Amino acid sequence: MRLFTALQPPGEVLDEVEQAIAPHVGRVPGLRWPDRATWHITLAFFGEVPEGALPDLETRLARAVRRHDVLDVAFTGFGGFSSAGRARVFWAGLSGDPMNRLVDSLRAAGRRAGAAHTDEKRFHPHLTLGRAKTEVDLRPLVESLSGFSGSVWRAEAVHLVRSHLGAQVRYESLAKWALSPVRRD
Ligand code: 3AM
């Protein structure tokens, strides 16, 4: 099964992003806009994982997530992969607490559980909002959204998600683990 780990931002902050992009949705040639129900922030991507490896993967991921604190982050700025001028992916970026240590731990858990295709590329936290089959120039779109700054929100849990590929990709959350709550005085 095709698996990855992800954060699920709260509805209120997704509302802010949705409102910001609304005037542009369907109006950028070549760009497809996945349904909001599919929005997520990918942390570690594992690719195809044999079903038999799932219990071990879940145990290791649960252990990894517990060792990291909740994260305070905000959506700030939009961009394109691999660049705004030549993009196949349109995204909203995140600022605030860095997620790299968490992602490193999740990737290590995946490797140890035998997930053969654990992604090792440099991690750029983002929410994918649009996809293109060929490279498109998103500089005007990115420029027109440059004033956007979303509310701060707290990422409190990590989801293990299964991708069901098809004409319309569908994501199924298989498990959810809480990040360690920060002690407040
Ligand atoms: O959340 P986004 O859209 O950034 O691009 C895929 C999606 O990320 C990514 O995993 C998420 C759920 O499918 N993905 C797909 N194949 C990938 C790969 N080979 C990949 N990430 C890294 N390596």
PDB file of C-alpha atoms and ligand atoms in Angstrom:
ATOM      1  CA  MET A   1       0.000   0.000   0.000  1.00  0.00           C
ATOM      2  CA  ARG A   2       1.137   3.542  -0.763  1.00  0.00           C
ATOM      3  CA  LEU A   3       1.785   5.431   2.481  1.00  0.00           C
ATOM      4  CA  PHE A   4       2.955   8.774   3.779  1.00  0.00           C
ATOM      5  CA  THR A   5       2.749  10.799   6.989  1.00  0.00           C
ATOM      6  CA  ALA A   6       1.062  14.184   7.113  1.00  0.00           C
ATOM      7  CA  LEU A   7      -0.236  17.041   9.208  1.00  0.00           C
ATOM      8  CA  GLN A   8      -3.893  17.992   8.885  1.00  0.00           C
ATOM      9  CA  PRO A   9      -4.281  21.755   9.435  1.00  0.00           C
ATOM     10  CA  PRO A  10      -7.443  22.959  11.218  1.00  0.00           C
ATOM     11  CA  GLY A  11     -10.406  24.028   9.101  1.00  0.00           C
ATOM     12  CA  GLU A  12     -10.160  27.698  10.119  1.00  0.00           C
ATOM     13  CA  VAL A  13      -6.681  28.186   8.660  1.00  0.00           C
ATOM     14  CA  LEU A  14      -7.609  26.226   5.550  1.00  0.00           C
ATOM     15  CA  ASP A  15     -10.564  28.623   5.209  1.00  0.00           C
ATOM     16  CA  GLU A  16      -8.082  31.515   5.109  1.00  0.00           C
ATOM     17  CA  VAL A  17      -6.044  29.839   2.364  1.00  0.00           C
ATOM     18  CA  GLU A  18      -9.179  28.901   0.444  1.00  0.00           C
ATOM     19  CA  GLN A  19     -10.444  32.486   0.548  1.00  0.00           C
ATOM     20  CA  ALA A  20      -7.073  33.858  -0.580  1.00  0.00           C
ATOM     21  CA  ILE A  21      -6.850  31.595  -3.634  1.00  0.00           C
ATOM     22  CA  ALA A  22     -10.572  31.648  -4.504  1.00  0.00           C
ATOM     23  CA  PRO A  23     -10.305  34.436  -7.126  1.00  0.00           C
ATOM     24  CA  HIS A  24      -7.681  32.380  -8.997  1.00  0.00           C
ATOM     25  CA  VAL A  25      -9.104  28.869  -8.848  1.00  0.00           C
ATOM     26  CA  GLY A  26      -9.759  27.565 -12.361  1.00  0.00           C
ATOM     27  CA  ARG A  27      -8.246  30.688 -13.913  1.00  0.00           C
ATOM     28  CA  VAL A  28      -4.607  29.670 -14.336  1.00  0.00           C
ATOM     29  CA  PRO A  29      -4.035  27.855 -17.651  1.00  0.00           C
ATOM     30  CA  GLY A  30      -2.644  24.363 -17.144  1.00  0.00           C
ATOM     31  CA  LEU A  31      -3.139  24.299 -13.376  1.00  0.00           C
ATOM     32  CA  ARG A  32      -5.509  21.771 -11.774  1.00  0.00           C
ATOM     33  CA  TRP A  33      -6.821  22.489  -8.285  1.00  0.00           C
ATOM     34  CA  PRO A  34      -7.252  19.383  -6.106  1.00  0.00           C
ATOM     35  CA  ASP A  35     -10.336  19.264  -3.939  1.00  0.00           C
ATOM     36  CA  ARG A  36      -9.929  20.883  -0.521  1.00  0.00           C
ATOM     37  CA  ALA A  37     -10.793  17.547   1.115  1.00  0.00           C
ATOM     38  CA  THR A  38      -7.415  16.248  -0.105  1.00  0.00           C
ATOM     39  CA  TRP A  39      -5.312  19.093   1.344  1.00  0.00           C
ATOM     40  CA  HIS A  40      -2.590  17.998   3.771  1.00  0.00           C
ATOM     41  CA  ILE A  41       1.028  18.732   4.642  1.00  0.00           C
ATOM     42  CA  THR A  42       3.198  15.771   3.711  1.00  0.00           C
ATOM     43  CA  LEU A  43       5.925  15.045   6.270  1.00  0.00           C
ATOM     44  CA  ALA A  44       7.579  11.769   5.167  1.00  0.00           C
ATOM     45  CA  PHE A  45       6.653   9.878   1.999  1.00  0.00           C
ATOM     46  CA  PHE A  46       7.159   6.084   2.107  1.00  0.00           C
ATOM     47  CA  GLY A  47       5.853   4.893  -1.265  1.00  0.00           C
ATOM     48  CA  GLU A  48       4.706   1.268  -1.535  1.00  0.00           C
ATOM     49  CA  VAL A  49       4.920  -0.558   1.788  1.00  0.00           C
ATOM     50  CA  PRO A  50       4.085  -4.294   2.063  1.00  0.00           C
ATOM     51  CA  GLU A  51       1.003  -4.861   4.174  1.00  0.00           C
ATOM     52  CA  GLY A  52       3.009  -7.117   6.505  1.00  0.00           C
ATOM     53  CA  ALA A  53       5.328  -4.220   7.382  1.00  0.00           C
ATOM     54  CA  LEU A  54       2.467  -2.017   8.593  1.00  0.00           C
ATOM     55  CA  PRO A  55       2.385  -3.078  12.291  1.00  0.00           C
ATOM     56  CA  ASP A  56       6.124  -2.485  12.686  1.00  0.00           C
ATOM     57  CA  LEU A  57       5.910   0.817  10.802  1.00  0.00           C
ATOM     58  CA  GLU A  58       3.049   1.986  13.035  1.00  0.00           C
ATOM     59  CA  THR A  59       4.944   1.047  16.207  1.00  0.00           C
ATOM     60  CA  ARG A  60       8.035   2.924  15.075  1.00  0.00           C
ATOM     61  CA  LEU A  61       6.097   5.973  13.906  1.00  0.00           C
ATOM     62  CA  ALA A  62       4.148   6.153  17.184  1.00  0.00           C
ATOM     63  CA  ARG A  63       7.445   6.109  19.094  1.00  0.00           C
ATOM     64  CA  ALA A  64       8.954   8.787  16.831  1.00  0.00           C
ATOM     65  CA  VAL A  65       5.968  11.142  17.067  1.00  0.00           C
ATOM     66  CA  ARG A  66       5.893  10.940  20.896  1.00  0.00           C
ATOM     67  CA  ARG A  67       9.469  12.221  21.055  1.00  0.00           C
ATOM     68  CA  HIS A  68       8.584  15.527  19.339  1.00  0.00           C
ATOM     69  CA  ASP A  69       6.696  18.554  20.623  1.00  0.00           C
ATOM     70  CA  VAL A  70       3.613  20.154  19.103  1.00  0.00           C
ATOM     71  CA  LEU A  71       4.490  22.770  16.474  1.00  0.00           C
ATOM     72  CA  ASP A  72       3.269  26.364  16.190  1.00  0.00           C
ATOM     73  CA  VAL A  73       3.207  27.350  12.529  1.00  0.00           C
ATOM     74  CA  ALA A  74       1.428  29.640  10.048  1.00  0.00           C
ATOM     75  CA  PHE A  75       0.825  29.658   6.313  1.00  0.00           C
ATOM     76  CA  THR A  76       2.946  32.438   4.863  1.00  0.00           C
ATOM     77  CA  GLY A  77       3.541  32.950   1.199  1.00  0.00           C
ATOM     78  CA  PHE A  78       2.904  30.908  -1.922  1.00  0.00           C
ATOM     79  CA  GLY A  79       5.290  29.446  -4.450  1.00  0.00           C
ATOM     80  CA  GLY A  80       5.961  26.761  -7.033  1.00  0.00           C
ATOM     81  CA  PHE A  81       8.050  23.589  -7.289  1.00  0.00           C
ATOM     82  CA  SER A  82      10.613  23.487  -8.703  1.00  0.00           C
ATOM     83  CA  SER A  83      10.321  27.284  -9.026  1.00  0.00           C
ATOM     84  CA  ALA A  84       7.491  29.798  -9.407  1.00  0.00           C
ATOM     85  CA  GLY A  85       8.567  30.454 -13.005  1.00  0.00           C
ATOM     86  CA  ARG A  86       8.650  26.753 -13.978  1.00  0.00           C
ATOM     87  CA  ALA A  87       6.174  25.034 -11.700  1.00  0.00           C
ATOM     88  CA  ARG A  88       4.342  21.713 -11.653  1.00  0.00           C
ATOM     89  CA  VAL A  89       3.159  22.241  -8.106  1.00  0.00           C
ATOM     90  CA  PHE A  90       1.586  25.362  -6.611  1.00  0.00           C
ATOM     91  CA  TRP A  91       1.873  25.529  -2.833  1.00  0.00           C
ATOM     92  CA  ALA A  92       1.368  27.550   0.340  1.00  0.00           C
ATOM     93  CA  GLY A  93       4.472  27.638   2.516  1.00  0.00           C
ATOM     94  CA  LEU A  94       4.783  27.420   6.303  1.00  0.00           C
ATOM     95  CA  SER A  95       6.752  29.461   8.792  1.00  0.00           C
ATOM     96  CA  GLY A  96       7.256  28.979  12.531  1.00  0.00           C
ATOM     97  CA  ASP A  97       8.617  25.955  14.379  1.00  0.00           C
ATOM     98  CA  PRO A  98      10.865  23.926  12.070  1.00  0.00           C
ATOM     99  CA  MET A  99       9.685  20.401  11.238  1.00  0.00           C
ATOM    100  CA  ASN A 100      12.960  18.982   9.998  1.00  0.00           C
ATOM    101  CA  ARG A 101      13.789  16.970  13.127  1.00  0.00           C
ATOM    102  CA  LEU A 102      10.322  15.437  13.167  1.00  0.00           C
ATOM    103  CA  VAL A 103      10.584  14.570   9.460  1.00  0.00           C
ATOM    104  CA  ASP A 104      14.046  13.030   9.961  1.00  0.00           C
ATOM    105  CA  SER A 105      12.630  10.820  12.736  1.00  0.00           C
ATOM    106  CA  LEU A 106       9.651   9.749  10.623  1.00  0.00           C
ATOM    107  CA  ARG A 107      11.904   8.932   7.674  1.00  0.00           C
ATOM    108  CA  ALA A 108      14.194   6.911   9.952  1.00  0.00           C
ATOM    109  CA  ALA A 109      11.169   5.005  11.282  1.00  0.00           C
ATOM    110  CA  GLY A 110      10.155   4.259   7.683  1.00  0.00           C
ATOM    111  CA  ARG A 111      13.610   3.011   6.732  1.00  0.00           C
ATOM    112  CA  ARG A 112      13.835   0.758   9.805  1.00  0.00           C
ATOM    113  CA  ALA A 113      10.417  -0.713   9.072  1.00  0.00           C
ATOM    114  CA  GLY A 114      11.609  -1.574   5.558  1.00  0.00           C
ATOM    115  CA  ALA A 115       9.708   1.071   3.573  1.00  0.00           C
ATOM    116  CA  ALA A 116      11.903   0.824   0.497  1.00  0.00           C
ATOM    117  CA  HIS A 117      11.123   4.188  -1.089  1.00  0.00           C
ATOM    118  CA  THR A 118      11.357   6.548   1.838  1.00  0.00           C
ATOM    119  CA  ASP A 119      11.918   9.967   0.305  1.00  0.00           C
ATOM    120  CA  GLU A 120      15.277  11.476   1.290  1.00  0.00           C
ATOM    121  CA  LYS A 121      15.012  14.792  -0.562  1.00  0.00           C
ATOM    122  CA  ARG A 122      15.446  18.061   1.332  1.00  0.00           C
ATOM    123  CA  PHE A 123      12.194  18.781   3.155  1.00  0.00           C
ATOM    124  CA  HIS A 124      10.213  21.929   2.273  1.00  0.00           C
ATOM    125  CA  PRO A 125       7.055  22.191   4.384  1.00  0.00           C
ATOM    126  CA  HIS A 126       4.150  23.078   2.106  1.00  0.00           C
ATOM    127  CA  LEU A 127       0.475  22.573   1.351  1.00  0.00           C
ATOM    128  CA  THR A 128      -0.047  21.553  -2.268  1.00  0.00           C
ATOM    129  CA  LEU A 129      -2.871  23.589  -3.812  1.00  0.00           C
ATOM    130  CA  GLY A 130      -2.399  23.042  -7.530  1.00  0.00           C
ATOM    131  CA  ARG A 131      -0.727  20.677  -9.971  1.00  0.00           C
ATOM    132  CA  ALA A 132       0.273  21.017 -13.624  1.00  0.00           C
ATOM    133  CA  LYS A 133       1.160  18.298 -16.151  1.00  0.00           C
ATOM    134  CA  THR A 134       3.800  20.532 -17.740  1.00  0.00           C
ATOM    135  CA  GLU A 135       5.718  23.441 -16.257  1.00  0.00           C
ATOM    136  CA  VAL A 136       3.712  26.650 -15.923  1.00  0.00           C
ATOM    137  CA  ASP A 137       4.751  30.187 -15.030  1.00  0.00           C
ATOM    138  CA  LEU A 138       3.123  30.971 -11.689  1.00  0.00           C
ATOM    139  CA  ARG A 139       4.981  34.214 -11.011  1.00  0.00           C
ATOM    140  CA  PRO A 140       1.927  36.443 -11.616  1.00  0.00           C
ATOM    141  CA  LEU A 141      -0.195  34.223  -9.330  1.00  0.00           C
ATOM    142  CA  VAL A 142       2.441  34.146  -6.589  1.00  0.00           C
ATOM    143  CA  GLU A 143       2.924  37.911  -6.901  1.00  0.00           C
ATOM    144  CA  SER A 144      -0.808  38.635  -6.604  1.00  0.00           C
ATOM    145  CA  LEU A 145      -0.954  36.600  -3.364  1.00  0.00           C
ATOM    146  CA  SER A 146       2.146  38.136  -1.809  1.00  0.00           C
ATOM    147  CA  GLY A 147       0.166  40.052   0.835  1.00  0.00           C
ATOM    148  CA  PHE A 148      -1.186  36.876   2.422  1.00  0.00           C
ATOM    149  CA  SER A 149      -0.319  35.931   5.986  1.00  0.00           C
ATOM    150  CA  GLY A 150      -2.314  33.223   7.772  1.00  0.00           C
ATOM    151  CA  SER A 151      -3.102  32.810  11.471  1.00  0.00           C
ATOM    152  CA  VAL A 152      -0.786  30.846  13.731  1.00  0.00           C
ATOM    153  CA  TRP A 153      -2.011  27.304  14.381  1.00  0.00           C
ATOM    154  CA  ARG A 154      -0.761  24.382  16.429  1.00  0.00           C
ATOM    155  CA  ALA A 155       0.049  21.071  14.767  1.00  0.00           C
ATOM    156  CA  GLU A 156      -0.842  18.536  17.450  1.00  0.00           C
ATOM    157  CA  ALA A 157      -0.826  15.200  15.656  1.00  0.00           C
ATOM    158  CA  VAL A 158       0.755  13.245  12.833  1.00  0.00           C
ATOM    159  CA  HIS A 159      -1.369  11.081  10.546  1.00  0.00           C
ATOM    160  CA  LEU A 160      -0.338   7.953   8.688  1.00  0.00           C
ATOM    161  CA  VAL A 161      -2.145   8.249   5.368  1.00  0.00           C
ATOM    162  CA  ARG A 162      -2.831   5.732   2.627  1.00  0.00           C
ATOM    163  CA  SER A 163      -3.121   6.985  -0.983  1.00  0.00           C
ATOM    164  CA  HIS A 164      -5.706   5.310  -3.176  1.00  0.00           C
ATOM    165  CA  LEU A 165      -4.580   6.252  -6.666  1.00  0.00           C
ATOM    166  CA  GLY A 166      -7.089   6.480  -9.484  1.00  0.00           C
ATOM    167  CA  ALA A 167      -8.851   9.002 -11.667  1.00  0.00           C
ATOM    168  CA  GLN A 168      -9.453  10.895  -8.428  1.00  0.00           C
ATOM    169  CA  VAL A 169      -6.833  10.289  -5.741  1.00  0.00           C
ATOM    170  CA  ARG A 170      -8.306   9.512  -2.323  1.00  0.00           C
ATOM    171  CA  TYR A 171      -6.508   9.690   1.026  1.00  0.00           C
ATOM    172  CA  GLU A 172      -7.378   7.502   3.989  1.00  0.00           C
ATOM    173  CA  SER A 173      -6.015   8.244   7.470  1.00  0.00           C
ATOM    174  CA  LEU A 174      -4.957   4.886   8.958  1.00  0.00           C
ATOM    175  CA  ALA A 175      -3.611   6.139  12.283  1.00  0.00           C
ATOM    176  CA  LYS A 176      -3.062   9.347  14.195  1.00  0.00           C
ATOM    177  CA  TRP A 177      -0.530  10.010  16.958  1.00  0.00           C
ATOM    178  CA  ALA A 178      -0.348  13.044  19.233  1.00  0.00           C
ATOM    179  CA  LEU A 179       2.823  15.119  19.368  1.00  0.00           C
ATOM    180  CA  SER A 180       4.085  15.733  22.877  1.00  0.00           C
ATOM    181  CA  PRO A 181       2.173  18.667  24.407  1.00  0.00           C
ATOM    182  CA  VAL A 182       4.322  21.638  25.393  1.00  0.00           C
ATOM    183  CA  ARG A 183       4.088  22.264  29.129  1.00  0.00           C
ATOM    184  CA  ARG A 184       2.512  25.657  29.874  1.00  0.00           C
ATOM    185  CA  ASP A 185       3.056  27.442  33.194  1.00  0.00           C
TER     186      ASP A 185
HETATM  187  O1  3AM B   1       1.462  16.791  -0.267  1.00  0.00           O
HETATM  188  P1  3AM B   1       2.163  16.819  -1.559  1.00  0.00           P
HETATM  189  O2  3AM B   1       1.261  16.987  -2.726  1.00  0.00           O
HETATM  190  O3  3AM B   1       3.328  17.715  -1.568  1.00  0.00           O
HETATM  191  O4  3AM B   1       3.533  14.731  -4.097  1.00  0.00           O
HETATM  192  C1  3AM B   1       2.993  13.721  -3.285  1.00  0.00           C
HETATM  193  C2  3AM B   1       2.134  14.265  -2.178  1.00  0.00           C
HETATM  194  O5  3AM B   1       2.812  15.376  -1.662  1.00  0.00           O
HETATM  195  C3  3AM B   1       4.081  13.080  -2.486  1.00  0.00           C
HETATM  196  O6  3AM B   1       3.414  12.472  -1.400  1.00  0.00           O
HETATM  197  C4  3AM B   1       2.215  13.152  -1.145  1.00  0.00           C
HETATM  198  C5  3AM B   1       1.048  12.201  -1.190  1.00  0.00           C
HETATM  199  O7  3AM B   1       1.013  11.513  -2.389  1.00  0.00           O
HETATM  200  N1  3AM B   1       4.829  12.132  -3.266  1.00  0.00           N
HETATM  201  C6  3AM B   1       4.358  11.295  -4.210  1.00  0.00           C
HETATM  202  N2  3AM B   1       5.358  10.548  -4.706  1.00  0.00           N
HETATM  203  C7  3AM B   1       6.484  10.935  -4.066  1.00  0.00           C
HETATM  204  C8  3AM B   1       7.856  10.539  -4.126  1.00  0.00           C
HETATM  205  N3  3AM B   1       8.284   9.579  -4.957  1.00  0.00           N
HETATM  206  C9  3AM B   1       6.146  11.950  -3.148  1.00  0.00           C
HETATM  207  N4  3AM B   1       7.042  12.534  -2.360  1.00  0.00           N
HETATM  208  C10 3AM B   1       8.316  12.116  -2.492  1.00  0.00           C
HETATM  209  N5  3AM B   1       8.722  11.158  -3.330  1.00  0.00           N
END
